[in-house]
PDB file of C-alpha atoms and ligand atoms in Angstrom:
ATOM      1  CA  MET A   2      -7.002 -17.672   5.110  1.00  0.00           C
ATOM      2  CA  ARG A   3      -5.337 -14.361   4.303  1.00  0.00           C
ATOM      3  CA  LYS A   4      -3.986 -12.358   7.225  1.00  0.00           C
ATOM      4  CA  LYS A   5      -5.149  -8.754   7.211  1.00  0.00           C
ATOM      5  CA  ILE A   6      -2.539  -6.093   6.561  1.00  0.00           C
ATOM      6  CA  ILE A   7      -3.106  -2.532   7.714  1.00  0.00           C
ATOM      7  CA  ALA A   8      -0.477  -0.007   6.717  1.00  0.00           C
ATOM      8  CA  GLY A   9      -0.075   3.660   7.502  1.00  0.00           C
ATOM      9  CA  ASN A  10       1.246   5.914   4.775  1.00  0.00           C
ATOM     10  CA  TRP A  11       2.727   8.915   6.545  1.00  0.00           C
ATOM     11  CA  LYS A  12       3.374  10.735   3.234  1.00  0.00           C
ATOM     12  CA  MET A  13       5.579  13.851   3.703  1.00  0.00           C
ATOM     13  CA  ASN A  14       4.881  14.223   7.415  1.00  0.00           C
ATOM     14  CA  MET A  15       6.939  13.783  10.594  1.00  0.00           C
ATOM     15  CA  THR A  16      10.521  14.871  11.162  1.00  0.00           C
ATOM     16  CA  PRO A  17      12.821  12.137  12.528  1.00  0.00           C
ATOM     17  CA  SER A  18      12.273  13.184  16.140  1.00  0.00           C
ATOM     18  CA  LYS A  19       8.509  13.419  15.629  1.00  0.00           C
ATOM     19  CA  ALA A  20       8.585   9.994  13.964  1.00  0.00           C
ATOM     20  CA  VAL A  21      10.082   8.451  17.083  1.00  0.00           C
ATOM     21  CA  GLU A  22       7.441  10.156  19.231  1.00  0.00           C
ATOM     22  CA  LEU A  23       4.649   8.881  16.990  1.00  0.00           C
ATOM     23  CA  VAL A  24       5.934   5.289  17.006  1.00  0.00           C
ATOM     24  CA  ASN A  25       6.178   5.451  20.797  1.00  0.00           C
ATOM     25  CA  THR A  26       2.640   6.852  21.084  1.00  0.00           C
ATOM     26  CA  LEU A  27       1.124   4.295  18.721  1.00  0.00           C
ATOM     27  CA  LYS A  28       2.974   1.153  19.736  1.00  0.00           C
ATOM     28  CA  PRO A  29       0.704   0.171  22.652  1.00  0.00           C
ATOM     29  CA  LEU A  30      -2.371   0.990  20.535  1.00  0.00           C
ATOM     30  CA  VAL A  31      -1.657  -1.068  17.422  1.00  0.00           C
ATOM     31  CA  VAL A  32      -1.333  -4.511  18.986  1.00  0.00           C
ATOM     32  CA  ASN A  33      -3.589  -6.991  17.167  1.00  0.00           C
ATOM     33  CA  GLU A  34      -2.313 -10.500  16.446  1.00  0.00           C
ATOM     34  CA  ASP A  35      -4.833 -10.885  13.606  1.00  0.00           C
ATOM     35  CA  VAL A  36      -3.206  -8.086  11.611  1.00  0.00           C
ATOM     36  CA  ASP A  37       0.171  -7.317  10.030  1.00  0.00           C
ATOM     37  CA  VAL A  38       0.860  -3.713  11.013  1.00  0.00           C
ATOM     38  CA  VAL A  39       3.114  -1.589   8.813  1.00  0.00           C
ATOM     39  CA  PHE A  40       4.142   2.056   9.113  1.00  0.00           C
ATOM     40  CA  CYS A  41       5.382   3.397   5.762  1.00  0.00           C
ATOM     41  CA  VAL A  42       7.450   6.438   6.636  1.00  0.00           C
ATOM     42  CA  PRO A  43       9.579   9.079   4.856  1.00  0.00           C
ATOM     43  CA  ALA A  44      13.060   7.796   3.950  1.00  0.00           C
ATOM     44  CA  ILE A  45      14.832   9.916   6.551  1.00  0.00           C
ATOM     45  CA  ASP A  46      12.571   8.515   9.289  1.00  0.00           C
ATOM     46  CA  ILE A  47      13.150   4.856   8.432  1.00  0.00           C
ATOM     47  CA  ILE A  48      16.164   4.193  10.668  1.00  0.00           C
ATOM     48  CA  PRO A  49      14.913   6.019  13.780  1.00  0.00           C
ATOM     49  CA  ALA A  50      11.452   4.487  13.300  1.00  0.00           C
ATOM     50  CA  ILE A  51      12.925   0.971  13.053  1.00  0.00           C
ATOM     51  CA  GLU A  52      14.888   1.634  16.225  1.00  0.00           C
ATOM     52  CA  ALA A  53      11.763   2.888  18.029  1.00  0.00           C
ATOM     53  CA  ALA A  54       9.669  -0.067  16.814  1.00  0.00           C
ATOM     54  CA  LYS A  55      12.146  -2.752  17.954  1.00  0.00           C
ATOM     55  CA  GLY A  56      10.474  -5.492  19.965  1.00  0.00           C
ATOM     56  CA  THR A  57       6.981  -4.516  18.814  1.00  0.00           C
ATOM     57  CA  ASN A  58       4.646  -5.938  16.147  1.00  0.00           C
ATOM     58  CA  ILE A  59       5.175  -2.828  13.964  1.00  0.00           C
ATOM     59  CA  GLN A  60       7.075  -3.276  10.727  1.00  0.00           C
ATOM     60  CA  ILE A  61       8.559  -0.218   9.082  1.00  0.00           C
ATOM     61  CA  GLY A  62       8.064   0.282   5.358  1.00  0.00           C
ATOM     62  CA  ALA A  63       9.158   2.849   2.777  1.00  0.00           C
ATOM     63  CA  GLU A  64       6.972   5.111   0.644  1.00  0.00           C
ATOM     64  CA  ASN A  65       8.973   4.817  -2.554  1.00  0.00           C
ATOM     65  CA  MET A  66      12.242   3.555  -4.064  1.00  0.00           C
ATOM     66  CA  TYR A  67      14.125   3.754  -7.355  1.00  0.00           C
ATOM     67  CA  PHE A  68      14.320   0.882  -9.860  1.00  0.00           C
ATOM     68  CA  LYS A  69      18.128   0.617  -9.953  1.00  0.00           C
ATOM     69  CA  ASP A  70      20.512  -1.069  -7.506  1.00  0.00           C
ATOM     70  CA  SER A  71      22.874   1.911  -7.167  1.00  0.00           C
ATOM     71  CA  GLY A  72      24.543   4.603  -9.246  1.00  0.00           C
ATOM     72  CA  ALA A  73      24.417   8.232 -10.318  1.00  0.00           C
ATOM     73  CA  TYR A  74      20.764   8.986  -9.473  1.00  0.00           C
ATOM     74  CA  THR A  75      21.064  11.957  -7.151  1.00  0.00           C
ATOM     75  CA  GLY A  76      18.417  12.040  -4.477  1.00  0.00           C
ATOM     76  CA  GLU A  77      17.034   8.559  -5.013  1.00  0.00           C
ATOM     77  CA  ILE A  78      16.869   5.647  -2.551  1.00  0.00           C
ATOM     78  CA  SER A  79      17.743   2.157  -3.760  1.00  0.00           C
ATOM     79  CA  PRO A  80      16.012  -1.063  -2.764  1.00  0.00           C
ATOM     80  CA  ALA A  81      19.357  -2.368  -1.457  1.00  0.00           C
ATOM     81  CA  MET A  82      19.476   0.572   0.971  1.00  0.00           C
ATOM     82  CA  LEU A  83      15.945  -0.162   2.172  1.00  0.00           C
ATOM     83  CA  ALA A  84      16.605  -3.877   2.609  1.00  0.00           C
ATOM     84  CA  ASP A  85      19.863  -3.239   4.469  1.00  0.00           C
ATOM     85  CA  ALA A  86      18.097  -0.806   6.822  1.00  0.00           C
ATOM     86  CA  GLY A  87      15.591  -3.537   7.746  1.00  0.00           C
ATOM     87  CA  VAL A  88      12.645  -2.486   5.621  1.00  0.00           C
ATOM     88  CA  LYS A  89      10.283  -5.229   4.434  1.00  0.00           C
ATOM     89  CA  TYR A  90       7.485  -3.345   2.636  1.00  0.00           C
ATOM     90  CA  VAL A  91       7.633  -0.536   0.087  1.00  0.00           C
ATOM     91  CA  ILE A  92       4.738   1.406  -1.419  1.00  0.00           C
ATOM     92  CA  ILE A  93       5.033   1.509  -5.199  1.00  0.00           C
ATOM     93  CA  GLY A  94       3.091   3.722  -7.588  1.00  0.00           C
ATOM     94  CA  HIS A  95       1.036   5.771  -5.163  1.00  0.00           C
ATOM     95  CA  SER A  96      -1.262   8.116  -7.103  1.00  0.00           C
ATOM     96  CA  GLU A  97       0.572  11.125  -5.645  1.00  0.00           C
ATOM     97  CA  ARG A  98       3.818   9.832  -7.175  1.00  0.00           C
ATOM     98  CA  ARG A  99       2.072   9.243 -10.478  1.00  0.00           C
ATOM     99  CA  GLU A 100       0.551  12.734 -10.418  1.00  0.00           C
ATOM    100  CA  TYR A 101       3.414  14.867  -9.080  1.00  0.00           C
ATOM    101  CA  PHE A 102       6.523  12.828  -9.938  1.00  0.00           C
ATOM    102  CA  ALA A 103       5.663  11.476 -13.361  1.00  0.00           C
ATOM    103  CA  GLU A 104       5.543   7.804 -12.417  1.00  0.00           C
ATOM    104  CA  THR A 105       4.035   5.618 -15.101  1.00  0.00           C
ATOM    105  CA  ASP A 106       2.708   2.081 -15.210  1.00  0.00           C
ATOM    106  CA  GLU A 107       6.042   1.110 -16.794  1.00  0.00           C
ATOM    107  CA  THR A 108       8.221   2.591 -14.028  1.00  0.00           C
ATOM    108  CA  VAL A 109       5.866   1.068 -11.473  1.00  0.00           C
ATOM    109  CA  ASN A 110       6.498  -2.324 -13.091  1.00  0.00           C
ATOM    110  CA  LEU A 111      10.297  -1.800 -13.032  1.00  0.00           C
ATOM    111  CA  LYS A 112      10.138  -0.839  -9.362  1.00  0.00           C
ATOM    112  CA  ILE A 113       8.060  -3.896  -8.479  1.00  0.00           C
ATOM    113  CA  LEU A 114      10.528  -6.220 -10.211  1.00  0.00           C
ATOM    114  CA  LYS A 115      13.437  -4.533  -8.425  1.00  0.00           C
ATOM    115  CA  ALA A 116      11.724  -4.673  -5.046  1.00  0.00           C
ATOM    116  CA  PHE A 117      11.274  -8.447  -5.367  1.00  0.00           C
ATOM    117  CA  GLU A 118      14.902  -8.844  -6.421  1.00  0.00           C
ATOM    118  CA  HIS A 119      15.888  -7.346  -3.058  1.00  0.00           C
ATOM    119  CA  GLY A 120      13.407  -9.324  -0.968  1.00  0.00           C
ATOM    120  CA  LEU A 121      11.079  -6.368  -0.427  1.00  0.00           C
ATOM    121  CA  THR A 122       7.307  -6.763  -0.563  1.00  0.00           C
ATOM    122  CA  PRO A 123       5.708  -4.114  -2.772  1.00  0.00           C
ATOM    123  CA  ILE A 124       2.416  -2.486  -1.805  1.00  0.00           C
ATOM    124  CA  ILE A 125       1.262  -1.759  -5.330  1.00  0.00           C
ATOM    125  CA  CYS A 126      -1.159   1.135  -5.697  1.00  0.00           C
ATOM    126  CA  CYS A 127      -3.854   1.485  -8.316  1.00  0.00           C
ATOM    127  CA  GLY A 128      -6.963   3.607  -8.573  1.00  0.00           C
ATOM    128  CA  GLU A 129      -9.193   5.641 -10.821  1.00  0.00           C
ATOM    129  CA  SER A 130      -9.920   9.373 -10.952  1.00  0.00           C
ATOM    130  CA  LEU A 131     -13.398  10.787 -10.418  1.00  0.00           C
ATOM    131  CA  LYS A 132     -13.659  11.456 -14.140  1.00  0.00           C
ATOM    132  CA  GLN A 133     -12.828   7.839 -14.970  1.00  0.00           C
ATOM    133  CA  ARG A 134     -15.429   6.610 -12.475  1.00  0.00           C
ATOM    134  CA  GLU A 135     -18.022   8.901 -14.050  1.00  0.00           C
ATOM    135  CA  GLN A 136     -17.046   7.671 -17.512  1.00  0.00           C
ATOM    136  CA  GLY A 137     -17.742   4.115 -16.359  1.00  0.00           C
ATOM    137  CA  ILE A 138     -14.207   2.899 -17.099  1.00  0.00           C
ATOM    138  CA  THR A 139     -13.054   2.166 -13.520  1.00  0.00           C
ATOM    139  CA  LEU A 140     -12.661  -1.595 -13.911  1.00  0.00           C
ATOM    140  CA  ASP A 141     -11.022  -1.327 -17.354  1.00  0.00           C
ATOM    141  CA  TRP A 142      -8.547   1.231 -16.013  1.00  0.00           C
ATOM    142  CA  ILE A 143      -7.656  -0.795 -12.918  1.00  0.00           C
ATOM    143  CA  ARG A 144      -7.248  -3.991 -14.947  1.00  0.00           C
ATOM    144  CA  MET A 145      -4.835  -2.170 -17.247  1.00  0.00           C
ATOM    145  CA  GLN A 146      -2.828  -0.826 -14.301  1.00  0.00           C
ATOM    146  CA  ILE A 147      -2.637  -4.313 -12.761  1.00  0.00           C
ATOM    147  CA  LYS A 148      -1.705  -6.038 -16.017  1.00  0.00           C
ATOM    148  CA  ILE A 149       1.188  -3.655 -16.634  1.00  0.00           C
ATOM    149  CA  ALA A 150       2.322  -3.661 -12.998  1.00  0.00           C
ATOM    150  CA  PHE A 151       2.651  -7.461 -13.025  1.00  0.00           C
ATOM    151  CA  GLN A 152       4.543  -7.842 -16.318  1.00  0.00           C
ATOM    152  CA  ASN A 153       7.346 -10.415 -15.796  1.00  0.00           C
ATOM    153  CA  VAL A 154       6.403 -10.926 -12.144  1.00  0.00           C
ATOM    154  CA  THR A 155       6.289 -14.642 -11.303  1.00  0.00           C
ATOM    155  CA  ALA A 156       3.227 -16.274  -9.729  1.00  0.00           C
ATOM    156  CA  GLU A 157       5.198 -16.907  -6.539  1.00  0.00           C
ATOM    157  CA  GLN A 158       6.205 -13.246  -6.314  1.00  0.00           C
ATOM    158  CA  ALA A 159       2.681 -12.078  -7.114  1.00  0.00           C
ATOM    159  CA  ALA A 160       1.222 -14.249  -4.362  1.00  0.00           C
ATOM    160  CA  SER A 161       3.420 -12.477  -1.814  1.00  0.00           C
ATOM    161  CA  ALA A 162       2.593  -8.956  -3.037  1.00  0.00           C
ATOM    162  CA  VAL A 163       0.093  -6.499  -1.626  1.00  0.00           C
ATOM    163  CA  ILE A 164      -2.170  -4.411  -3.861  1.00  0.00           C
ATOM    164  CA  ALA A 165      -3.744  -1.205  -2.565  1.00  0.00           C
ATOM    165  CA  TYR A 166      -6.883  -0.055  -4.346  1.00  0.00           C
ATOM    166  CA  GLU A 167      -7.052   3.673  -3.758  1.00  0.00           C
ATOM    167  CA  PRO A 168      -9.683   5.624  -5.701  1.00  0.00           C
ATOM    168  CA  ILE A 169      -8.005   9.000  -6.261  1.00  0.00           C
ATOM    169  CA  TRP A 170     -11.216  10.885  -5.488  1.00  0.00           C
ATOM    170  CA  ALA A 171     -11.299   9.328  -2.011  1.00  0.00           C
ATOM    171  CA  ILE A 172      -7.730  10.243  -1.018  1.00  0.00           C
ATOM    172  CA  GLY A 173      -7.512  12.977   1.607  1.00  0.00           C
ATOM    173  CA  THR A 174     -11.014  14.159   0.730  1.00  0.00           C
ATOM    174  CA  GLY A 175     -12.941  12.582   3.589  1.00  0.00           C
ATOM    175  CA  LYS A 176     -14.996  10.916   0.849  1.00  0.00           C
ATOM    176  CA  VAL A 177     -14.723   7.150   1.397  1.00  0.00           C
ATOM    177  CA  ALA A 178     -15.789   4.795  -1.359  1.00  0.00           C
ATOM    178  CA  THR A 179     -18.894   2.919  -0.309  1.00  0.00           C
ATOM    179  CA  THR A 180     -18.247  -0.578   0.949  1.00  0.00           C
ATOM    180  CA  ALA A 181     -19.920  -1.929  -2.189  1.00  0.00           C
ATOM    181  CA  GLN A 182     -17.716   0.194  -4.482  1.00  0.00           C
ATOM    182  CA  ALA A 183     -14.536  -0.836  -2.670  1.00  0.00           C
ATOM    183  CA  GLU A 184     -15.478  -4.529  -2.608  1.00  0.00           C
ATOM    184  CA  GLU A 185     -16.462  -4.495  -6.283  1.00  0.00           C
ATOM    185  CA  VAL A 186     -13.072  -3.190  -7.398  1.00  0.00           C
ATOM    186  CA  CYS A 187     -11.073  -5.388  -4.995  1.00  0.00           C
ATOM    187  CA  ALA A 188     -12.983  -8.436  -6.288  1.00  0.00           C
ATOM    188  CA  ALA A 189     -12.232  -7.370  -9.880  1.00  0.00           C
ATOM    189  CA  ILE A 190      -8.533  -7.032  -9.021  1.00  0.00           C
ATOM    190  CA  ARG A 191      -8.530 -10.545  -7.576  1.00  0.00           C
ATOM    191  CA  ALA A 192     -10.249 -11.866 -10.694  1.00  0.00           C
ATOM    192  CA  CYS A 193      -7.620 -10.112 -12.825  1.00  0.00           C
ATOM    193  CA  ILE A 194      -4.824 -11.800 -10.827  1.00  0.00           C
ATOM    194  CA  ALA A 195      -6.581 -15.166 -11.348  1.00  0.00           C
ATOM    195  CA  GLU A 196      -6.671 -14.435 -15.075  1.00  0.00           C
ATOM    196  CA  ILE A 197      -2.968 -13.488 -15.250  1.00  0.00           C
ATOM    197  CA  TYR A 198      -1.830 -16.337 -12.963  1.00  0.00           C
ATOM    198  CA  ASP A 199      -4.159 -18.882 -11.368  1.00  0.00           C
ATOM    199  CA  ALA A 200      -6.787 -19.299  -8.643  1.00  0.00           C
ATOM    200  CA  ASP A 201      -4.217 -20.063  -5.909  1.00  0.00           C
ATOM    201  CA  THR A 202      -2.250 -16.884  -6.557  1.00  0.00           C
ATOM    202  CA  ALA A 203      -5.468 -14.861  -6.559  1.00  0.00           C
ATOM    203  CA  GLU A 204      -6.556 -16.433  -3.269  1.00  0.00           C
ATOM    204  CA  THR A 205      -3.211 -15.664  -1.624  1.00  0.00           C
ATOM    205  CA  ILE A 206      -2.461 -12.099  -2.726  1.00  0.00           C
ATOM    206  CA  ARG A 207      -3.607  -9.436  -0.273  1.00  0.00           C
ATOM    207  CA  ILE A 208      -5.662  -6.474  -1.480  1.00  0.00           C
ATOM    208  CA  GLN A 209      -6.133  -3.347   0.617  1.00  0.00           C
ATOM    209  CA  TYR A 210      -8.537  -0.468   0.313  1.00  0.00           C
ATOM    210  CA  GLY A 211      -7.215   3.080   0.791  1.00  0.00           C
ATOM    211  CA  GLY A 212      -8.855   6.495   0.712  1.00  0.00           C
ATOM    212  CA  SER A 213     -10.110   8.364   3.786  1.00  0.00           C
ATOM    213  CA  VAL A 214     -10.180   5.200   5.922  1.00  0.00           C
ATOM    214  CA  SER A 215     -11.219   6.112   9.466  1.00  0.00           C
ATOM    215  CA  ALA A 216     -12.004   4.331  12.717  1.00  0.00           C
ATOM    216  CA  SER A 217     -15.669   4.431  11.758  1.00  0.00           C
ATOM    217  CA  SER A 218     -15.368   3.154   8.169  1.00  0.00           C
ATOM    218  CA  ALA A 219     -12.697   0.475   8.792  1.00  0.00           C
ATOM    219  CA  PRO A 220     -14.839  -2.219  10.497  1.00  0.00           C
ATOM    220  CA  GLU A 221     -17.271  -2.535   7.593  1.00  0.00           C
ATOM    221  CA  LEU A 222     -14.629  -2.244   4.867  1.00  0.00           C
ATOM    222  CA  PHE A 223     -12.202  -4.777   6.321  1.00  0.00           C
ATOM    223  CA  VAL A 224     -14.722  -7.592   6.680  1.00  0.00           C
ATOM    224  CA  GLN A 225     -15.561  -7.616   2.976  1.00  0.00           C
ATOM    225  CA  PRO A 226     -14.549 -10.902   1.345  1.00  0.00           C
ATOM    226  CA  ASN A 227     -11.999  -9.313  -0.991  1.00  0.00           C
ATOM    227  CA  ILE A 228     -10.665  -6.524   1.227  1.00  0.00           C
ATOM    228  CA  ASP A 229      -7.681  -7.674   3.273  1.00  0.00           C
ATOM    229  CA  GLY A 230      -6.979  -4.467   5.167  1.00  0.00           C
ATOM    230  CA  GLY A 231      -6.173  -0.885   4.374  1.00  0.00           C
ATOM    231  CA  LEU A 232      -3.623   1.714   3.373  1.00  0.00           C
ATOM    232  CA  VAL A 233      -4.298   4.662   5.618  1.00  0.00           C
ATOM    233  CA  GLY A 234      -3.065   8.222   5.141  1.00  0.00           C
ATOM    234  CA  GLY A 235      -4.235  11.006   7.471  1.00  0.00           C
ATOM    235  CA  ALA A 236      -5.626   8.750  10.200  1.00  0.00           C
ATOM    236  CA  SER A 237      -2.329   6.818  10.480  1.00  0.00           C
ATOM    237  CA  LEU A 238      -0.755   9.865  12.146  1.00  0.00           C
ATOM    238  CA  LYS A 239      -3.217   9.845  15.022  1.00  0.00           C
ATOM    239  CA  PRO A 240      -4.124   7.576  17.938  1.00  0.00           C
ATOM    240  CA  ASP A 241      -7.180   6.677  15.847  1.00  0.00           C
ATOM    241  CA  PHE A 242      -4.864   4.384  13.889  1.00  0.00           C
ATOM    242  CA  GLY A 243      -5.008   2.067  16.913  1.00  0.00           C
ATOM    243  CA  LYS A 244      -8.778   1.811  16.486  1.00  0.00           C
ATOM    244  CA  ILE A 245      -8.383   1.108  12.768  1.00  0.00           C
ATOM    245  CA  VAL A 246      -5.872  -1.688  13.460  1.00  0.00           C
ATOM    246  CA  ASN A 247      -8.289  -3.083  16.064  1.00  0.00           C
ATOM    247  CA  TYR A 248     -11.282  -2.862  13.720  1.00  0.00           C
ATOM    248  CA  ASN A 249     -12.362  -6.399  14.745  1.00  0.00           C
ATOM    249  CA  LYS A 250     -12.209  -5.963  18.535  1.00  0.00           C
TER     250      LYS A 250
HETATM  251  P1  13P B 318      -6.067   9.313   3.280  1.00  0.00           P
HETATM  252  O1  13P B 318      -6.332   8.166   4.225  1.00  0.00           O
HETATM  253  O2  13P B 318      -5.500  10.519   3.962  1.00  0.00           O
HETATM  254  O3  13P B 318      -7.243   9.597   2.408  1.00  0.00           O
HETATM  255  O4  13P B 318      -4.896   8.826   2.302  1.00  0.00           O
HETATM  256  C1  13P B 318      -5.017   7.615   1.663  1.00  0.00           C
HETATM  257  C2  13P B 318      -3.734   7.289   1.006  1.00  0.00           C
HETATM  258  O5  13P B 318      -3.348   7.929   0.041  1.00  0.00           O
HETATM  259  C3  13P B 318      -2.931   6.196   1.569  1.00  0.00           C
HETATM  260  O6  13P B 318      -1.909   5.852   0.716  1.00  0.00           O
END
């Protein structure tokens, strides 16, 4: 039985002092023993957020990292830095990073390999554009993204990973994929993992849906057989995130 995982992606929001306030506001609201709760926060907020979340069920994650251990890469954050700070999860390959910061399936793969090397669990993002959905190539596109992302990743590593299916057209638009659309793609991702590895790995890996998740859409989405939780943007910055985490109560 896979444990649900519901993660907030704060994106480029919250100064360090605001981050502490938000963790303090949300911590009594996001208690649910059935769910792993993760707040992925901007790099500068990681340490104060970890401090503020001490003694709670909230785990602090990062939104990105570089694929090298250290060196002359001005402005980048290494996985060793994240691990040392107490981070467990890191979002890799969010569509905003692919669109605005030139991330490719190949750099996503390098980052995933590096994250595992440092004991971090990647939340690996994939998703199609509206045009690709209209062209009828959604499943082909996602399968390609997954196959490249998992190059040289062992079955044991893959089983511990998290995949976030985030249709680009549903991000920040208020347009949620229908439950059937989300379940169809998450099921296809699981089948792809079974094809690359084996049935056990596919049964163990956790697959989230992301894209305009709200307190009203979460309950139906998160009970689908292949949807193991969500990656939540806008609503993770509000008390509503407590309702999303408690979708089953
Ligand atoms: P929204 O929930 O704001 O649509 O963002 C989704 C997302 O990109 C999470 O990574």
